[in-house]
mmCIF file of C-alpha atoms and ligand atoms in Angstrom:
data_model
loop_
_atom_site.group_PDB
_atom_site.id
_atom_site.type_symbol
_atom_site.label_atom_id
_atom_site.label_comp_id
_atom_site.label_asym_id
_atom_site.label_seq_id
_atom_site.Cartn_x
_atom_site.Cartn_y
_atom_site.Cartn_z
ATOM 1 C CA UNK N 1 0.000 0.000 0.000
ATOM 2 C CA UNK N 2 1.368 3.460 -0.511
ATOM 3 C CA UNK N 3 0.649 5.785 1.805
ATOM 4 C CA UNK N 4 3.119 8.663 0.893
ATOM 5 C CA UNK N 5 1.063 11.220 -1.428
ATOM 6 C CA UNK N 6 4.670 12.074 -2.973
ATOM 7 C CA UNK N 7 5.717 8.979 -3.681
ATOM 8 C CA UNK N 8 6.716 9.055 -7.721
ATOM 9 C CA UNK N 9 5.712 12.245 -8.534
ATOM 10 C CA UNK N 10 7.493 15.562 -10.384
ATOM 11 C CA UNK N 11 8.880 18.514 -8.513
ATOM 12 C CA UNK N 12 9.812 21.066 -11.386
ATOM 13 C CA UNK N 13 8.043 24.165 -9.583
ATOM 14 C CA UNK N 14 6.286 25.154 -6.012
ATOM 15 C CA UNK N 15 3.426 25.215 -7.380
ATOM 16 C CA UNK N 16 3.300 21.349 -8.165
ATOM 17 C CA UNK N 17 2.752 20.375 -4.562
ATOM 18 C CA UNK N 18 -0.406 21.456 -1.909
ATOM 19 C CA UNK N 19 0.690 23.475 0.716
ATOM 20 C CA UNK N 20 0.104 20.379 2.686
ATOM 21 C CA UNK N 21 2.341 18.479 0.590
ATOM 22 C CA UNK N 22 5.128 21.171 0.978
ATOM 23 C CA UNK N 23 4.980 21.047 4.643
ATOM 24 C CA UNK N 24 5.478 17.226 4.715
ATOM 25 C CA UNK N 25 8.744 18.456 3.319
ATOM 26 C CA UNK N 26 10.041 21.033 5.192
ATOM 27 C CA UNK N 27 8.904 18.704 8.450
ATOM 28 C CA UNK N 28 10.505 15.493 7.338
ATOM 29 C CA UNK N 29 13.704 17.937 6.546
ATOM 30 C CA UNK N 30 13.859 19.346 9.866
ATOM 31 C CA UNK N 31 13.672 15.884 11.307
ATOM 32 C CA UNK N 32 16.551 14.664 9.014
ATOM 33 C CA UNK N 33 18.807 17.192 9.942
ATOM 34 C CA UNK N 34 17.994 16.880 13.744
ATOM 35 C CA UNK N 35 18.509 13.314 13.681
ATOM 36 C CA UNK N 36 21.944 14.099 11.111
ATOM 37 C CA UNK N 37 22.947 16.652 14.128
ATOM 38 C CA UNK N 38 22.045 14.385 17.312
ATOM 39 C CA UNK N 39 23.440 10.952 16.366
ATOM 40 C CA UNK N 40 25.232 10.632 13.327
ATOM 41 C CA UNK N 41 25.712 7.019 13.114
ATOM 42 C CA UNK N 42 21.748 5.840 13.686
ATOM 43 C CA UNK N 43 21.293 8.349 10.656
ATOM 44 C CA UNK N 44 23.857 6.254 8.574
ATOM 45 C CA UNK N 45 22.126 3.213 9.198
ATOM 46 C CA UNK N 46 18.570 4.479 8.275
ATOM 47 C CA UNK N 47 19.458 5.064 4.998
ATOM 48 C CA UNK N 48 16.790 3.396 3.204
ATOM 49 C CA UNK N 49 17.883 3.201 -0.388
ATOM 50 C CA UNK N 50 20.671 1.199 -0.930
ATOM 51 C CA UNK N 51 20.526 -0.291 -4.397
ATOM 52 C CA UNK N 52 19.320 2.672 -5.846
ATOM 53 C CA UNK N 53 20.517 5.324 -7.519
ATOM 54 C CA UNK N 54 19.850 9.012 -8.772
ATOM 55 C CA UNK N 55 21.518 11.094 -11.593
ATOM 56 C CA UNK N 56 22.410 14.775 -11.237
ATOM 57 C CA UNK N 57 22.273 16.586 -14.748
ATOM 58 C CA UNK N 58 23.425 19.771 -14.483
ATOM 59 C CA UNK N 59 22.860 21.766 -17.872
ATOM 60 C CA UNK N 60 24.726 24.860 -15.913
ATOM 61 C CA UNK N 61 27.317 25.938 -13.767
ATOM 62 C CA UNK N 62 26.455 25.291 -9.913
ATOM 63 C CA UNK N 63 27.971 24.493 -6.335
ATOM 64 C CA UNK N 64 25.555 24.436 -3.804
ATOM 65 C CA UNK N 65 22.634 22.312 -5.534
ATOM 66 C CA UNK N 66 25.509 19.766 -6.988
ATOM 67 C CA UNK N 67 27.240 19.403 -3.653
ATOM 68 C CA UNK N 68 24.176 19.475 -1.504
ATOM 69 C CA UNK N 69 22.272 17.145 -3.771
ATOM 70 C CA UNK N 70 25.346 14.435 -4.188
ATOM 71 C CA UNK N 71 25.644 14.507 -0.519
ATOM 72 C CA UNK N 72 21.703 14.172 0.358
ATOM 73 C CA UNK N 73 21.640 11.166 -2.215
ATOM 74 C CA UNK N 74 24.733 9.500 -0.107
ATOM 75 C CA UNK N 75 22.780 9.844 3.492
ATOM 76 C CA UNK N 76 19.789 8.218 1.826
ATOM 77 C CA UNK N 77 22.498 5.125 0.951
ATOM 78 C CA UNK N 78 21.675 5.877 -2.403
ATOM 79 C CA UNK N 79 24.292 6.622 -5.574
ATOM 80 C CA UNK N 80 24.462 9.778 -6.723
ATOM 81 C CA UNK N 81 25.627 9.743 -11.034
ATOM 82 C CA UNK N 82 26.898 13.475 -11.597
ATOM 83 C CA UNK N 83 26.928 14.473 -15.333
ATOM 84 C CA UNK N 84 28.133 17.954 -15.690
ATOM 85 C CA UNK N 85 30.447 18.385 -18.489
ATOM 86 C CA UNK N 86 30.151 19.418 -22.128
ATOM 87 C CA UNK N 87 30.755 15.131 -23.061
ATOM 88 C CA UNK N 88 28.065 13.436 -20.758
ATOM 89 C CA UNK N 89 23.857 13.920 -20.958
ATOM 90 C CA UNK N 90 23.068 16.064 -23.884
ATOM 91 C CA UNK N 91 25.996 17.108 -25.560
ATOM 92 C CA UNK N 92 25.617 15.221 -29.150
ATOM 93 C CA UNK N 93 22.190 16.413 -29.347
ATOM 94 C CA UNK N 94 20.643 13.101 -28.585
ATOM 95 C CA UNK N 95 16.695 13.796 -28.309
ATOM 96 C CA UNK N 96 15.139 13.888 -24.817
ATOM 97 C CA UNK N 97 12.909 11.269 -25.359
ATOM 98 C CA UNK N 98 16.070 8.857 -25.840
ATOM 99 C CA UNK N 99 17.668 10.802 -23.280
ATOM 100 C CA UNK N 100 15.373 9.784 -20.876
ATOM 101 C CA UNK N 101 13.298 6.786 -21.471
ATOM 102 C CA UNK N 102 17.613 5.338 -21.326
ATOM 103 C CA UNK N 103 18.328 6.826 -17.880
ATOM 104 C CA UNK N 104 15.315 5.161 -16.185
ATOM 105 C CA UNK N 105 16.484 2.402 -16.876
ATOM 106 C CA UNK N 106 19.144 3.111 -14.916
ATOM 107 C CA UNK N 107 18.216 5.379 -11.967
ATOM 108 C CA UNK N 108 15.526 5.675 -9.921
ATOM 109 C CA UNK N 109 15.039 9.639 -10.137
ATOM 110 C CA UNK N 110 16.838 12.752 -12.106
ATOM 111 C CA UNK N 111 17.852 15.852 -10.956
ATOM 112 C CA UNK N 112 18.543 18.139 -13.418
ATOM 113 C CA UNK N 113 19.280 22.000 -13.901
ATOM 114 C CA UNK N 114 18.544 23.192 -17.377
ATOM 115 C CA UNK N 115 17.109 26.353 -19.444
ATOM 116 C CA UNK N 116 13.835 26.563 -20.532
ATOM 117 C CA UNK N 117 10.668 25.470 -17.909
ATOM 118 C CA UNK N 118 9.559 23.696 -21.250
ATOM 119 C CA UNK N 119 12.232 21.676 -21.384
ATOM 120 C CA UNK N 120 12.392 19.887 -18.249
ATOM 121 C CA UNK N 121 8.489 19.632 -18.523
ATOM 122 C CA UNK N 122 9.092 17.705 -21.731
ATOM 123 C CA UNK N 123 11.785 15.857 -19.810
ATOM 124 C CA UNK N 124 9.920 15.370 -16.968
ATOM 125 C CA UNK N 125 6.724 13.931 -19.880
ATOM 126 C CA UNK N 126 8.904 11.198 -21.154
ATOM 127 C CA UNK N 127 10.279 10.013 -17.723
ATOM 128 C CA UNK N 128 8.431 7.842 -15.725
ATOM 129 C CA UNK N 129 10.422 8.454 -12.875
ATOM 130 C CA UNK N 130 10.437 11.311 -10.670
ATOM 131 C CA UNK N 131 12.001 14.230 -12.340
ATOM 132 C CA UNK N 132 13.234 17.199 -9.910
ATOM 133 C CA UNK N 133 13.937 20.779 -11.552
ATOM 134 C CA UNK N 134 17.792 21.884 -9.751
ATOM 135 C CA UNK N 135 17.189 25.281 -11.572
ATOM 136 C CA UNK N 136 15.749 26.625 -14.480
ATOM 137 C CA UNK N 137 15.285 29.841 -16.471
ATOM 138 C CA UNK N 138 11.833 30.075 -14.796
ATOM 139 C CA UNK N 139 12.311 28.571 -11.196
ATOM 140 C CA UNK N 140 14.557 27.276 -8.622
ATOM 141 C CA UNK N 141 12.005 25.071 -6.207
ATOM 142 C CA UNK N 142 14.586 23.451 -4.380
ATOM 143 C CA UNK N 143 15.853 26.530 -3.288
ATOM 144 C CA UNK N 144 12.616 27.362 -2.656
ATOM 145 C CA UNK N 145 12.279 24.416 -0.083
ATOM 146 C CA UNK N 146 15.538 25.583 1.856
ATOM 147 C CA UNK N 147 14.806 29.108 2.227
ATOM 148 C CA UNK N 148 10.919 29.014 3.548
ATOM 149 C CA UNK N 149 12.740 25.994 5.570
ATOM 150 C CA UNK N 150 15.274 28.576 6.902
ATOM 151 C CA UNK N 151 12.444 31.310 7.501
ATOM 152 C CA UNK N 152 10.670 28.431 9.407
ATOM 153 C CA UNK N 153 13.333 27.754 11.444
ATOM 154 C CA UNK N 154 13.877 31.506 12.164
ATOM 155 C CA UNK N 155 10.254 32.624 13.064
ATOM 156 C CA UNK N 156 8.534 29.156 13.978
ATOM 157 C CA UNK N 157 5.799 30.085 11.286
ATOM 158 C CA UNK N 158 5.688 31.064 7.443
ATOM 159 C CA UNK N 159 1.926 31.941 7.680
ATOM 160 C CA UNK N 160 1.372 36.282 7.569
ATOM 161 C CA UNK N 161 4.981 36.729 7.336
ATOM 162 C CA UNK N 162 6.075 39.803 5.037
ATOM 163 C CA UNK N 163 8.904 38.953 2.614
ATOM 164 C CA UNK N 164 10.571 41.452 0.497
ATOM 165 C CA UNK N 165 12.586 40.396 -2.954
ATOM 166 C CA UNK N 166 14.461 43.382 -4.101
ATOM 167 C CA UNK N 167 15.814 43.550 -7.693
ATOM 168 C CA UNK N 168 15.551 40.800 -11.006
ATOM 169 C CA UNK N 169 11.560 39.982 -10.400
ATOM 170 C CA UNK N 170 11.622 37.966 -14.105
ATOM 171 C CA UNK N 171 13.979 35.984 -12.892
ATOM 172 C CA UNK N 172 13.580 31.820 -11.514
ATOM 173 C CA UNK N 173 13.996 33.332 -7.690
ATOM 174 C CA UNK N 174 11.465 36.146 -7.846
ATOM 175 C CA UNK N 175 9.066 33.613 -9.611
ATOM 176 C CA UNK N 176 9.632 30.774 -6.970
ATOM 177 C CA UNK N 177 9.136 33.070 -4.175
ATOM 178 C CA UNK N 178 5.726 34.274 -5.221
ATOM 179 C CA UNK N 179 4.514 30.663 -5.241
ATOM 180 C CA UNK N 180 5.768 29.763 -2.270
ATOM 181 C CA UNK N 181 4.318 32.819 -0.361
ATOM 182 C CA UNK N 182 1.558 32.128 -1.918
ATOM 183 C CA UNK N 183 1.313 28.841 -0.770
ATOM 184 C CA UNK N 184 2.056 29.412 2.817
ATOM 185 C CA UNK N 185 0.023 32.181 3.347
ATOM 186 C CA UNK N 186 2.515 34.886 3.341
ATOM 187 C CA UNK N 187 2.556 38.626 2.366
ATOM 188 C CA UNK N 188 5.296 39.004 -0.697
ATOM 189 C CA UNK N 189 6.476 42.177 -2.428
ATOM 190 C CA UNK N 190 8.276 42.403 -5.380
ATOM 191 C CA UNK N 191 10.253 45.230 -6.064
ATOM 192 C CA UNK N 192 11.484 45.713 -9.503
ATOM 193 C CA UNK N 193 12.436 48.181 -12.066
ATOM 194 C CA UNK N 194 9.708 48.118 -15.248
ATOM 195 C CA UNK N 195 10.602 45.628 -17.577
ATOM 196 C CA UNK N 196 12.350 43.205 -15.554
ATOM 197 C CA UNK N 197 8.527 42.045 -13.232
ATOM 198 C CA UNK N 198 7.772 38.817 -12.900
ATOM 199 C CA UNK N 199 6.305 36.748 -15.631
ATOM 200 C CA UNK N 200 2.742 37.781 -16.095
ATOM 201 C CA UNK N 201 1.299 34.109 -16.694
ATOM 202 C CA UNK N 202 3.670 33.101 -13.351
ATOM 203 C CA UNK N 203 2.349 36.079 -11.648
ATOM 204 C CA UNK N 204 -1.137 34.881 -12.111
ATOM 205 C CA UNK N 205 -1.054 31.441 -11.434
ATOM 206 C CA UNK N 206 0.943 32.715 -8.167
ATOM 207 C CA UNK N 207 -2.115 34.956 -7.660
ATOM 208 C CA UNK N 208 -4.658 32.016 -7.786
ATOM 209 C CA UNK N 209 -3.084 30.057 -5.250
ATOM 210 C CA UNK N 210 -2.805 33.151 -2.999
ATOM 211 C CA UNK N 211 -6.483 33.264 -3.460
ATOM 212 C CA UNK N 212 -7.561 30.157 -1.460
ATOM 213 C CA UNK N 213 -4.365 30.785 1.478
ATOM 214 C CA UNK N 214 -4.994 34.440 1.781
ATOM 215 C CA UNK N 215 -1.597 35.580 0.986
ATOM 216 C CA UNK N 216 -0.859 38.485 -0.849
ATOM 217 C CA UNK N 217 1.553 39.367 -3.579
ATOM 218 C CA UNK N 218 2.169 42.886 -4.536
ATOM 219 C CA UNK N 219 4.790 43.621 -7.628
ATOM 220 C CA UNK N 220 6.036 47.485 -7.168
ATOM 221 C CA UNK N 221 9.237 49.701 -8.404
ATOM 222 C CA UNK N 222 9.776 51.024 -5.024
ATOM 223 C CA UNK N 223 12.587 48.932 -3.016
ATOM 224 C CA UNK N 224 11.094 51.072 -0.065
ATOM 225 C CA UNK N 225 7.560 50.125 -0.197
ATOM 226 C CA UNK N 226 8.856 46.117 -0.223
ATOM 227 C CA UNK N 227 11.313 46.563 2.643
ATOM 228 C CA UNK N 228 9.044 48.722 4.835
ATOM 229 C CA UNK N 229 8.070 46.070 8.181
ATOM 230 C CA UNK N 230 9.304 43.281 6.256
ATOM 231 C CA UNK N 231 10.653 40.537 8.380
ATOM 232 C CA UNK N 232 12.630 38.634 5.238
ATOM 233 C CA UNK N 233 14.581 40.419 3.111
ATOM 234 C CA UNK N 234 15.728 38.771 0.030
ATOM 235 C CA UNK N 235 17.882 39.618 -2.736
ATOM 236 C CA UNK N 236 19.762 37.847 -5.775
ATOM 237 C CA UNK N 237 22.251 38.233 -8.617
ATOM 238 C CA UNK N 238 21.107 40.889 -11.186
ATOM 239 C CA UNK N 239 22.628 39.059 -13.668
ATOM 240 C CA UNK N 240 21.363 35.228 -13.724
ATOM 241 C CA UNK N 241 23.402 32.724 -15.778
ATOM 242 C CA UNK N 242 22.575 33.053 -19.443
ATOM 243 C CA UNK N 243 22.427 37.055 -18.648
ATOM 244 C CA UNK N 244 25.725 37.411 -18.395
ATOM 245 C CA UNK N 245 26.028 39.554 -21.279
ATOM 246 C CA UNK N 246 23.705 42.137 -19.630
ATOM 247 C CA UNK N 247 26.110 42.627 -16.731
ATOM 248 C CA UNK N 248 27.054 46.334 -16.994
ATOM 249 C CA UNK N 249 23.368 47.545 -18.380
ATOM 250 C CA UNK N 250 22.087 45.877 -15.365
ATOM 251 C CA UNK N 251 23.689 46.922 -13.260
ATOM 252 C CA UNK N 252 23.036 50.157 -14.135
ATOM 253 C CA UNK N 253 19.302 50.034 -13.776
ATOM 254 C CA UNK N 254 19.351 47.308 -10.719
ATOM 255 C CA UNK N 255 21.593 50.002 -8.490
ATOM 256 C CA UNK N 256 18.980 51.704 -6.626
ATOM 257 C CA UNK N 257 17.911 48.072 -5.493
ATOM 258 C CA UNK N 258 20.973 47.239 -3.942
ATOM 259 C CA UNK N 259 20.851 45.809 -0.039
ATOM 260 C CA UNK N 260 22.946 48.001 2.243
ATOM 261 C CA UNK N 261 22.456 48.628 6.050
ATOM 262 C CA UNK N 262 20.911 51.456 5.594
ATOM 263 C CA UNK N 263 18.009 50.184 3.461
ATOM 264 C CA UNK N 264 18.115 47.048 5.746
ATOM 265 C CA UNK N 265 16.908 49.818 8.755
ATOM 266 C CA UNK N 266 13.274 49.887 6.550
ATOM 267 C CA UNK N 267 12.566 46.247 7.945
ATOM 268 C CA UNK N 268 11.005 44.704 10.929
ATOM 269 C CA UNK N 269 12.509 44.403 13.796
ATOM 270 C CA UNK N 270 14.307 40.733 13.962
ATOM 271 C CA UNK N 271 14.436 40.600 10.072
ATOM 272 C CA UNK N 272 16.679 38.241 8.551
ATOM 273 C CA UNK N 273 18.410 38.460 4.861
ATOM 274 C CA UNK N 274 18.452 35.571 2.487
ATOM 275 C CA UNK N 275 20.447 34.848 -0.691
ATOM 276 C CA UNK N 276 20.669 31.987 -2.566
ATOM 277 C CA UNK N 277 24.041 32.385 -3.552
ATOM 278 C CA UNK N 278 26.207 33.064 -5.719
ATOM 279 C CA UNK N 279 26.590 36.694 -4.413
ATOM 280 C CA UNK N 280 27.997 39.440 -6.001
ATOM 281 C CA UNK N 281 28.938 41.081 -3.328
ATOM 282 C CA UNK N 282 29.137 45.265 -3.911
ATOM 283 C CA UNK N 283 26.552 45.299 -6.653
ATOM 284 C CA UNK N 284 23.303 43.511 -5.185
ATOM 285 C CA UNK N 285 23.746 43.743 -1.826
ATOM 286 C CA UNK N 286 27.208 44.736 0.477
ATOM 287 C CA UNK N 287 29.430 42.674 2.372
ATOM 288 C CA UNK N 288 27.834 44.771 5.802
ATOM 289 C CA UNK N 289 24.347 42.921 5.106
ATOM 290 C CA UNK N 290 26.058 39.855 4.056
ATOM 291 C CA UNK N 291 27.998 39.443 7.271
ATOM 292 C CA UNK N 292 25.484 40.701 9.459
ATOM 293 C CA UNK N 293 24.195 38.500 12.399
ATOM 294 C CA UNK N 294 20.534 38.791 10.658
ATOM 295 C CA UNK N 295 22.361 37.313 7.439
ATOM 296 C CA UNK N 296 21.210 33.413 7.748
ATOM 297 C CA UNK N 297 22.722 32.759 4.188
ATOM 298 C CA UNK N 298 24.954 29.665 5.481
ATOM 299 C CA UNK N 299 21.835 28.269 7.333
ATOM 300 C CA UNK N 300 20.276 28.391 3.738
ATOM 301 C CA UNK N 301 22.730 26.658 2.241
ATOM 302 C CA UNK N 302 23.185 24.168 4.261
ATOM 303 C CA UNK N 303 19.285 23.553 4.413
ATOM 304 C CA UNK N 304 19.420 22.718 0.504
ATOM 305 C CA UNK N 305 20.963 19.605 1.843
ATOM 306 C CA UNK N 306 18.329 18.473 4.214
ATOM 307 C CA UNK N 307 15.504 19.583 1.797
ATOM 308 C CA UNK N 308 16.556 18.208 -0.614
ATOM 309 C CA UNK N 309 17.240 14.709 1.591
ATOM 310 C CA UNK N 310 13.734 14.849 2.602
ATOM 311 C CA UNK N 311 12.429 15.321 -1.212
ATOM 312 C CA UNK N 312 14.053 12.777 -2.520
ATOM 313 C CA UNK N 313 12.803 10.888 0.569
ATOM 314 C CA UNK N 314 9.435 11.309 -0.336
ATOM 315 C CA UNK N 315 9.232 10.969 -3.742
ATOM 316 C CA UNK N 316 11.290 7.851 -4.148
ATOM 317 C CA UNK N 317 9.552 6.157 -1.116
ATOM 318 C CA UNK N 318 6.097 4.217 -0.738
ATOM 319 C CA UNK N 319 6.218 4.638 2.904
ATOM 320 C CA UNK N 320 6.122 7.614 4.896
ATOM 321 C CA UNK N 321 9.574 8.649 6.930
ATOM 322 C CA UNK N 322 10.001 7.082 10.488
HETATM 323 N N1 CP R 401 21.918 28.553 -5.023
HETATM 324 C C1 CP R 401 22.334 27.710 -5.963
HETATM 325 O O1 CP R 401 21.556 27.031 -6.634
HETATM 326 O O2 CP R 401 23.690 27.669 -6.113
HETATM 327 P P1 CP R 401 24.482 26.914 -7.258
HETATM 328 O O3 CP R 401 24.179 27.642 -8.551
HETATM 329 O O4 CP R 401 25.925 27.014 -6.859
HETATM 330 O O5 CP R 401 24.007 25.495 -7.338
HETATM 331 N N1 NVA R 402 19.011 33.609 -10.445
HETATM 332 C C1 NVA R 402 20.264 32.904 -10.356
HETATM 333 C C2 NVA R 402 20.189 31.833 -9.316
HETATM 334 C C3 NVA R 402 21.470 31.062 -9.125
HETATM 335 C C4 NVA R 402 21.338 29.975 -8.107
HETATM 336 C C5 NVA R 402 20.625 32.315 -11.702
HETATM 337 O O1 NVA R 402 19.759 31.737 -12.360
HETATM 338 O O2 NVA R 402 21.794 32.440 -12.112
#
């Protein structure tokens, strides 16, 4: 009998899971990395999926999701197949159908990191197995996971919570925050220059989730208006990969949405300040807010790994966690 509602299914966006669902996570990834923290070695030996294994396609550049997914594969006992460079996965233009209806045969679930949403939703089509998005052009979910993890952790709640995003609101952070607020309830405000707002179809289907939690998500050009009470303030990179060639006209028009002390003084008191890393540090926020005991960006981090641990968890198991 399967009793796990995540057991086999996709994760390429927020959206994809209930808010119920999404809790399950977060909860079973607390417990992991309790139980990782309190007694190593009992950890070990509950890892449940020896046998198995998981590959790790990573269409772009990345640290954090590569390291932190390798080692959450390895405390689940299962074997974690990297391909990352320009002669493994997709490189001779094999189609994704072959692509993938190969690797299942193989592995028992694919983490991958590509461009287009469409593409890993085509990927995801011809897979039978669970497919997990490490990063697209359109959303970052997995990051999502840590970082409403790390607010959770932080405030004991997500529900009513304001949280600020200052700067690229087209980008696969803004996108994935305004789902997730508007899954758990939460007040969000985008602030972002004109031209560079969230997606308008992402927007809505944001908006009609916030409909039945009562969150609310406001898109605005003032950095003020989003930082003014708000007790998460979250930046990232003006410049996302594939961008790069945009650097210095961005960072032109993203200046006035830089991070700094004094624009931190706008927020709650007992705000914190997220990134997802990679920072640039000096262009979308400064090293002062970076360093700052309200920064929790190494707490982030390190919660990809036990996110992503309990993920996995669920959607490659019948049974519910311990
Ligand atoms: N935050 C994040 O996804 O980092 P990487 O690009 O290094 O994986
Ligand atoms: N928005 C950034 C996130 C990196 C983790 C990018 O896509 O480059």
């Amino acid at each position: 009998m399967i009793d796990n509602p995540l057991y086999g299914r996709d994760y390429l966006r927020m959206l994809d899971l209930t808010v119920q669902e999404l809790q399950l996570v977060l909860d079973t990834a607390a417990a992991f990395k309790n139980r990782w923290a309190s007694d190593p070695i009992s950890a070990q030996q509950q890892a449940p999926f020896t046998g198995q294994a998981v590959a790790i396609i990573m269409e772009k550049p990345s640290l954090r999701t590569r390291v932190s997914f390798e080692r959450a594969v390895e405390r689940l006992g299962a074997q974690a197949i990297v391909m990352s460079d320009t002669t493994s996965a997709f490189s001779r233009g094999e189609s994704l159908q072959d692509t993938m209806l190969v690797l299942e045969r193989y592995v028992d679930a694919l983490v991958i990191r590509s461009f287009d949403q469409s593409r890993i939703q085509e990927m995801a089509d011809w897979a039978t197995i669970p497919v997990v998005n490490a990063l697209t052009d359109a959303f970052h979910p997995c990051q999502g996971l840590a970082d409403f993890m790390t607010i959770q952790e932080c405030f004991g709640q997500l529900k009513g919570l304001k949280l600020a995003y200052l700067g690229d609101g087209a980008n696969n952070m803004a996108h994935t925050y305004l789902e997730g607020a508007a899954l758990f309830g939460m007040q969000a405000v985008i602030a972002a220059p004109a031209g560079y707002q969230p997606d308008p179809q992402y927007l809505s289907d944001a908006q009609a989730s916030a409909a039945q939690t009562g969150a609310e998500l406001i898109v605005c050009e003032s950095p003020e208006e989003a930082l003014a009470g708000a007790n998460v303030v979250i930046t990232d990179s003006w410049a996302s990969m594939g961008f790069e060639a945009e650097h210095a006209k961005r960072v032109e028009v993203f200046r006035p949405y830089q991070v700094s002390m004094e624009s931190f003084k706008l927020a709650a008191e007992g705000a914190i300040f997220l990134h997802c890393l990679p920072a640039h540090r000096g262009e979308e926020v400064l090293d002062e807010v970076m360093d700052a005991g309200f920064s929790r960006i190494y707490d982030e981090a390190e919660n990809r790994m036990h996110a992503q641990q309990a993920l996995l968890y669920l959607l490659m198991s019948k049974e519910m966690p311990a």
